[in-house]
CSV table of C-alpha atoms in Angstrom, one decimal:
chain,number,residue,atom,x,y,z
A,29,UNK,CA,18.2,103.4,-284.2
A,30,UNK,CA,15.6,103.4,-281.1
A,31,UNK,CA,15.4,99.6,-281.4
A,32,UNK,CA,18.9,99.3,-281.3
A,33,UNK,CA,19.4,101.5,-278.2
A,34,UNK,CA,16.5,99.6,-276.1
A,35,UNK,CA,18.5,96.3,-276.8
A,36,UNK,CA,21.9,97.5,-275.3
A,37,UNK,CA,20.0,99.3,-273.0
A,38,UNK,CA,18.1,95.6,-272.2
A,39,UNK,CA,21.7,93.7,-272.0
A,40,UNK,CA,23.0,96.4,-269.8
A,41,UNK,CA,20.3,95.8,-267.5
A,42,UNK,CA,20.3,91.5,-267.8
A,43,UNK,CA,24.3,91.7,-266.9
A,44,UNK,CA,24.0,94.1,-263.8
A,45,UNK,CA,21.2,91.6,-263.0
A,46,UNK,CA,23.8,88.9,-263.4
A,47,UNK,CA,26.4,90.7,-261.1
A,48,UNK,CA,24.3,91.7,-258.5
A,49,UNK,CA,23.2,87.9,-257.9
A,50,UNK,CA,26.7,86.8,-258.0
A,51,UNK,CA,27.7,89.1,-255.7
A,52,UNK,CA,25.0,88.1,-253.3
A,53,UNK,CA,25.8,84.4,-253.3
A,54,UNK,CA,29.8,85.0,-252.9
A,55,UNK,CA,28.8,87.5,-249.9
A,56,UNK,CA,26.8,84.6,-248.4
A,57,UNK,CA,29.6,82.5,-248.7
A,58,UNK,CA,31.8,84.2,-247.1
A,59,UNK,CA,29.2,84.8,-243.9
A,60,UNK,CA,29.1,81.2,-243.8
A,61,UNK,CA,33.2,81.0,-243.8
A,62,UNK,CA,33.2,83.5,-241.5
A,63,UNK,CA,31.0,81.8,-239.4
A,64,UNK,CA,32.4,78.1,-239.2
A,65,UNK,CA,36.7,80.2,-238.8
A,66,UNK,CA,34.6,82.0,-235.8
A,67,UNK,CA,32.7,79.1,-234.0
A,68,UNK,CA,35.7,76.6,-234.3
A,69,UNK,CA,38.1,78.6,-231.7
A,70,UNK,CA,35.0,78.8,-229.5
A,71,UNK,CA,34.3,75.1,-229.5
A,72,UNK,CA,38.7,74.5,-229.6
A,73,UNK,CA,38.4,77.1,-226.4
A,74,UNK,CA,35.4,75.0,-225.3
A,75,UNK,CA,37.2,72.4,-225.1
A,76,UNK,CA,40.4,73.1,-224.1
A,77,UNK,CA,38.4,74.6,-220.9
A,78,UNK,CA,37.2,71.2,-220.4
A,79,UNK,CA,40.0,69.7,-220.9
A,80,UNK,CA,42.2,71.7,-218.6
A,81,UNK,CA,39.1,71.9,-216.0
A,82,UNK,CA,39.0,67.7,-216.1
A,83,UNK,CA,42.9,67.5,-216.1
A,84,UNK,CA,43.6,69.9,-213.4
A,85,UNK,CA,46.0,68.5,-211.1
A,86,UNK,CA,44.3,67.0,-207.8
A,87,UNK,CA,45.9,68.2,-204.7
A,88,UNK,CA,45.6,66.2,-201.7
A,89,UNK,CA,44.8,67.3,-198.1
A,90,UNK,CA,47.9,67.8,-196.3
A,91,UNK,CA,48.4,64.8,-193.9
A,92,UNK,CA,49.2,66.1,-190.7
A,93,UNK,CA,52.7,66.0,-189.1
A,94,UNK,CA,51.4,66.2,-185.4
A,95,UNK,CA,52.9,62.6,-183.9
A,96,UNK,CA,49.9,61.0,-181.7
A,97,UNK,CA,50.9,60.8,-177.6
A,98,UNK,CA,50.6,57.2,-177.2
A,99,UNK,CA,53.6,56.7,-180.3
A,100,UNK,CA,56.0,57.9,-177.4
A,101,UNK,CA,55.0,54.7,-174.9
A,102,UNK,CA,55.0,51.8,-178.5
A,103,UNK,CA,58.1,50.3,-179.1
A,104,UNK,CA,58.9,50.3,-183.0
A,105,UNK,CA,59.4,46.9,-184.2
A,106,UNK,CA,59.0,45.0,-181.3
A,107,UNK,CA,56.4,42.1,-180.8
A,108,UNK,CA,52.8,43.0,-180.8
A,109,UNK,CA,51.3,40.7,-178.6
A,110,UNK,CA,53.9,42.9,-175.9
A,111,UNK,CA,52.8,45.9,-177.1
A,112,UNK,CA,51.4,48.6,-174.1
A,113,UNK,CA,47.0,48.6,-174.1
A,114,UNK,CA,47.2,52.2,-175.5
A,115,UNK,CA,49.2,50.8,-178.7
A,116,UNK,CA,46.5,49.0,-179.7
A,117,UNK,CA,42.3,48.8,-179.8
A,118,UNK,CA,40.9,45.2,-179.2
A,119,UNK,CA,37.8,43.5,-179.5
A,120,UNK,CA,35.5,42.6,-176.7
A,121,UNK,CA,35.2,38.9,-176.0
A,122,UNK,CA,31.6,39.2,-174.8
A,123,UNK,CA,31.9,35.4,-174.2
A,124,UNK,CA,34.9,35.1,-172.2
A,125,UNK,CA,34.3,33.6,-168.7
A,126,UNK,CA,35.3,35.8,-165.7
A,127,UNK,CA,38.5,34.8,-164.2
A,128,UNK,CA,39.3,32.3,-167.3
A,129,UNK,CA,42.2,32.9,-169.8
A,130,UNK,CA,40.5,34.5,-173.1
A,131,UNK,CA,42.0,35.3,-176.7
A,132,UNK,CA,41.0,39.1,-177.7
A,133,UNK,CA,41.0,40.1,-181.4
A,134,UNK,CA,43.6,43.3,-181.5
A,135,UNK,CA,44.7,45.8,-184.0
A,136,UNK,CA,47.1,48.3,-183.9
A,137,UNK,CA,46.8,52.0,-183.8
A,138,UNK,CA,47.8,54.5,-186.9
A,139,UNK,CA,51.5,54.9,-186.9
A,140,UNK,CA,52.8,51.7,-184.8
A,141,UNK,CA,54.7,49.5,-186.2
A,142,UNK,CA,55.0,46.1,-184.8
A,143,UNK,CA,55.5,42.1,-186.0
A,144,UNK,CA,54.8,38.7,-184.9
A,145,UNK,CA,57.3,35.9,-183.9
A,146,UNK,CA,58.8,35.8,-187.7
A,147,UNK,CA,59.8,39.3,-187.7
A,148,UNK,CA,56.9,40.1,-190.7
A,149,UNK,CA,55.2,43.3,-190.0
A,150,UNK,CA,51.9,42.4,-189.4
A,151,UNK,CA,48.2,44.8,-188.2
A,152,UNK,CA,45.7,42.6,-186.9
A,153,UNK,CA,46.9,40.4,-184.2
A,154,UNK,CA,45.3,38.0,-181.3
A,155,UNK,CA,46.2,38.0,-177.4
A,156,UNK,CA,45.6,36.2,-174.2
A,157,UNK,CA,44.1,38.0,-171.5
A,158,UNK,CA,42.2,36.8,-168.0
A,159,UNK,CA,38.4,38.3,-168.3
A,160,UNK,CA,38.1,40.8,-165.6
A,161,UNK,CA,37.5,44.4,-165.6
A,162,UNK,CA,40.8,46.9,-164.6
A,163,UNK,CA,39.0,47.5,-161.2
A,164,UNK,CA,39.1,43.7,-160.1
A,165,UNK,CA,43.2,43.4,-160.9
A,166,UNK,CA,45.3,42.6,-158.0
A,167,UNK,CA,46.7,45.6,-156.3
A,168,UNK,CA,50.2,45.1,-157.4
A,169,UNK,CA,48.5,45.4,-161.0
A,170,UNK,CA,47.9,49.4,-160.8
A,171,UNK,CA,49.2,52.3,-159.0
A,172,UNK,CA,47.3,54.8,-157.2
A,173,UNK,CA,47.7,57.9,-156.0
A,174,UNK,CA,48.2,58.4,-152.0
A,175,UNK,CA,46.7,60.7,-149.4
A,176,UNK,CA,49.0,62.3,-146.8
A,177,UNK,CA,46.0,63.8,-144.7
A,178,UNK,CA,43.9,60.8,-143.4
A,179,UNK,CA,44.7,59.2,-140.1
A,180,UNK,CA,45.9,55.6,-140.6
A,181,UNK,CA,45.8,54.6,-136.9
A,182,UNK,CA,41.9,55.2,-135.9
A,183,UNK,CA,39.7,52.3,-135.1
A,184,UNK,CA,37.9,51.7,-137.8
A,185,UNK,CA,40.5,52.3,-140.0
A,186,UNK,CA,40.4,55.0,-142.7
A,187,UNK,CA,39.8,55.1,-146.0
A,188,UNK,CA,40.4,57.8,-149.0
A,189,UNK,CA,39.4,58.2,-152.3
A,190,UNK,CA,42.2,57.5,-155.0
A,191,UNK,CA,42.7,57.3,-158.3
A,192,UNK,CA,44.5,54.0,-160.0
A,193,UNK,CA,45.9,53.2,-162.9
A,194,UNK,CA,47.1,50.2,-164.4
A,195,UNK,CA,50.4,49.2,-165.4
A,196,UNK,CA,51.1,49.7,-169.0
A,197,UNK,CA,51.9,46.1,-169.4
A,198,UNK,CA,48.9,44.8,-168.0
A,199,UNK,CA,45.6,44.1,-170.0
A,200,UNK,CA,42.1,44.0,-168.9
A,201,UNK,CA,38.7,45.7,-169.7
A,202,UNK,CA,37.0,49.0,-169.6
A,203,UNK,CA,38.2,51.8,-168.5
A,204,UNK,CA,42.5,51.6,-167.4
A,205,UNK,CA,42.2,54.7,-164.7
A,206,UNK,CA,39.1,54.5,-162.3
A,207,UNK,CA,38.3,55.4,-158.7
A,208,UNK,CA,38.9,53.2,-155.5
A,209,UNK,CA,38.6,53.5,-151.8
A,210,UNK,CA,41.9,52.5,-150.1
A,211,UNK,CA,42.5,52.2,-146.9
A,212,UNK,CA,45.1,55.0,-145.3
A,213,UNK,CA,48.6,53.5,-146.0
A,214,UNK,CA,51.2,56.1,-146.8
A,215,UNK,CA,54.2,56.5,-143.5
A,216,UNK,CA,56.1,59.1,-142.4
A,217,UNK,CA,59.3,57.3,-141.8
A,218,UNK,CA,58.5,56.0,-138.2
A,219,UNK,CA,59.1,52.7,-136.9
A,220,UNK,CA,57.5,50.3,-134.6
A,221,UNK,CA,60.7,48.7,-133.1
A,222,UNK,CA,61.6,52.0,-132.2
A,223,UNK,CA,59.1,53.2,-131.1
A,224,UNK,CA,58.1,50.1,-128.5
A,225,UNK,CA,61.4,50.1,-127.3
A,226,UNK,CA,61.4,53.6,-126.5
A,227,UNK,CA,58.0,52.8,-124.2
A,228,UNK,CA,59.6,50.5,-122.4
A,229,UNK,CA,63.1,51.8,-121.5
A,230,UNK,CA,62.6,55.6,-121.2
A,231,UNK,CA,58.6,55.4,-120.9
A,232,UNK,CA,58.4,56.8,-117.7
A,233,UNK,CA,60.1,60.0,-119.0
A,234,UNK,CA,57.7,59.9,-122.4
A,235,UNK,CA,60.2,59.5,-124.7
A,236,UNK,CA,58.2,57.0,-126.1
A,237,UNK,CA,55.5,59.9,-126.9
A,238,UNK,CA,57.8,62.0,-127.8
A,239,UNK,CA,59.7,60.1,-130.7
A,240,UNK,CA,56.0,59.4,-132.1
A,241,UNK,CA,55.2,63.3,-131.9
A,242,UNK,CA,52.6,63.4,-129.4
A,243,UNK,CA,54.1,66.3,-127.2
A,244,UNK,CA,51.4,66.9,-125.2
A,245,UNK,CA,51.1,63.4,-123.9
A,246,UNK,CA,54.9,63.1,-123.8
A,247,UNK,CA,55.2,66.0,-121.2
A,248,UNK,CA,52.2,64.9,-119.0
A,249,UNK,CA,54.2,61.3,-118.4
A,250,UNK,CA,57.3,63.3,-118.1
A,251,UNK,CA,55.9,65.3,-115.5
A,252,UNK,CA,53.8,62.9,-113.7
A,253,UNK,CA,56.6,60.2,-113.7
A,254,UNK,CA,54.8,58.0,-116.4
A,255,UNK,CA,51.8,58.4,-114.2
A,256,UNK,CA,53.3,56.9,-111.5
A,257,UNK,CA,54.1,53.6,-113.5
A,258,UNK,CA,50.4,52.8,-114.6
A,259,UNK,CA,50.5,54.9,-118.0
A,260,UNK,CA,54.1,54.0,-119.1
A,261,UNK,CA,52.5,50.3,-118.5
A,262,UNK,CA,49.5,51.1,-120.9
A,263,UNK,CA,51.2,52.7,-123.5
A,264,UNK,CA,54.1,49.3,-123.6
A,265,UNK,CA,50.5,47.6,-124.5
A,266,UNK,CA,48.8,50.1,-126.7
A,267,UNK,CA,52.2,50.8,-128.5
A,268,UNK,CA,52.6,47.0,-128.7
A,269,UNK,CA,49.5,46.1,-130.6
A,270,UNK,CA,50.0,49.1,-133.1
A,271,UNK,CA,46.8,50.9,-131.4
A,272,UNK,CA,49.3,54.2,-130.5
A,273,UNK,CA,50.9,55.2,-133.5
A,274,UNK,CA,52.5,58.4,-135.0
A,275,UNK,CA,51.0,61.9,-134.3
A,276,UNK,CA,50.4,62.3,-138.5
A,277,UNK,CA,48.6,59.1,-138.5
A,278,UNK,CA,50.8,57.8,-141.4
A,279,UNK,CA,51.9,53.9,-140.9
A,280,UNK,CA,55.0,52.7,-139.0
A,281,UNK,CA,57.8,51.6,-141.3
């Protein structure tokens, strides 16, 4: 009867032996399950992170709107060899001759549109200038400003400092506005004719001075009878070769 009861007893402890390692290799299978369900929505998030990160939609600077000054003074679609100097930036010819005819490599600004003699839009262009800085263009090439407060008639003659700019559709290098000395030339509306024909008409009485603005002078030839002849005389001469002229010193007409 004992032997009998130690070998149950011996099978009863082989078979829970038996489960208990069957239960430790299904529980370590199912860790290891677990494990790969877990990590594969971490790498799937992984990479839909990069893939939303690389993909993101690029958004570009915002150009700006603001229209450049010199677009109000080009002409759209006209020829760009007659397009204004600020239109365009050019190329110096550093082997142009000065005074000769020279052709300048030209291109024209952002936002211009222009085109050549066969109406095709076109960037890069050539014209045909004379080599000579702004400063050495005739004066009917650039306008500058005047002065109203420098005395014209004064031996030597006056000069003033101005500032000149040249005409849009003239082109020549360096700088377009720059500083000149002009002689005084501006004129407050007085004329010569008149002037000498007052002298020698109604001289005597200083009319001649008086038209011209130079009260003082005109009341002492009033009074003294145009100096008894001998000043109405000078002034006819003085008057005559421009040496007299208007009390503002502007320019006779």
């Amino acid at each position: 009867m004992a032997a009998r009861w130690w070998r149950r007893a011996l099978r009863g402890l082989c078979g829970a032996a038996l489960f208990l390692s069957q239960l430790s290799v299904l529980s370590g299978r199912a860790g290891s399950l677990m494990t790969t369900k877990l990590s594969q929505p971490q790498s799937t998030l992984a990479k839909s992170l990069t893939s939303t990160s690389t993909n993101a939609p690029y958004f570009k600077a915002v150009e700006s709107t603001e229209i450049p000054p010199y677009l109000t003074n080009c002409p759209s679609n006209g020829l760009c060899s007659r397009l204004p100097p600020d239109c365009m930036t050019c190329n110096t010819n550093y082997s142009c001759v000065y005074g000769k005819t020279a052709t300048f490599d030209c291109k024209v600004k952002p936002h211009v549109h222009c085109v050549d003699e066969n109406s095709h839009e076109q960037e890069n262009f050539t014209i045909n200038m004379t080599c000579q800085f702004c400063w050495q263009l005739a004066t009917s090439d650039y306008v500058c400003t005047n002065s109203t407060n420098c005395m014209t008639v004064s031996c030597p003659r006056q000069r003033y400092n101005a500032t000149c700019t040249v005409r849009d559709h003239i082109h020549c290098l360096g700088n377009r506005v720059f500083p000149k000395m002009l002689y005084c030339n501006w004129t407050g509306g007085y004329k010569w004719s008149t002037a000498l024909a007052l002298s020698i008409t109604l001289g005597g009485f200083g009319a001649d001075r008086f038209y011209l603005g130079q009260w003082r002078e005109g009341l002492g030839k009033l009074f003294s009878f145009g100096g008894l002849g001998i000043w109405t005389l000078i002034d006819v001469l003085l008057i005559g070769v421009g040496y007299v002229g208007p009390a503002d010193g502007s320019l006779y007409i």
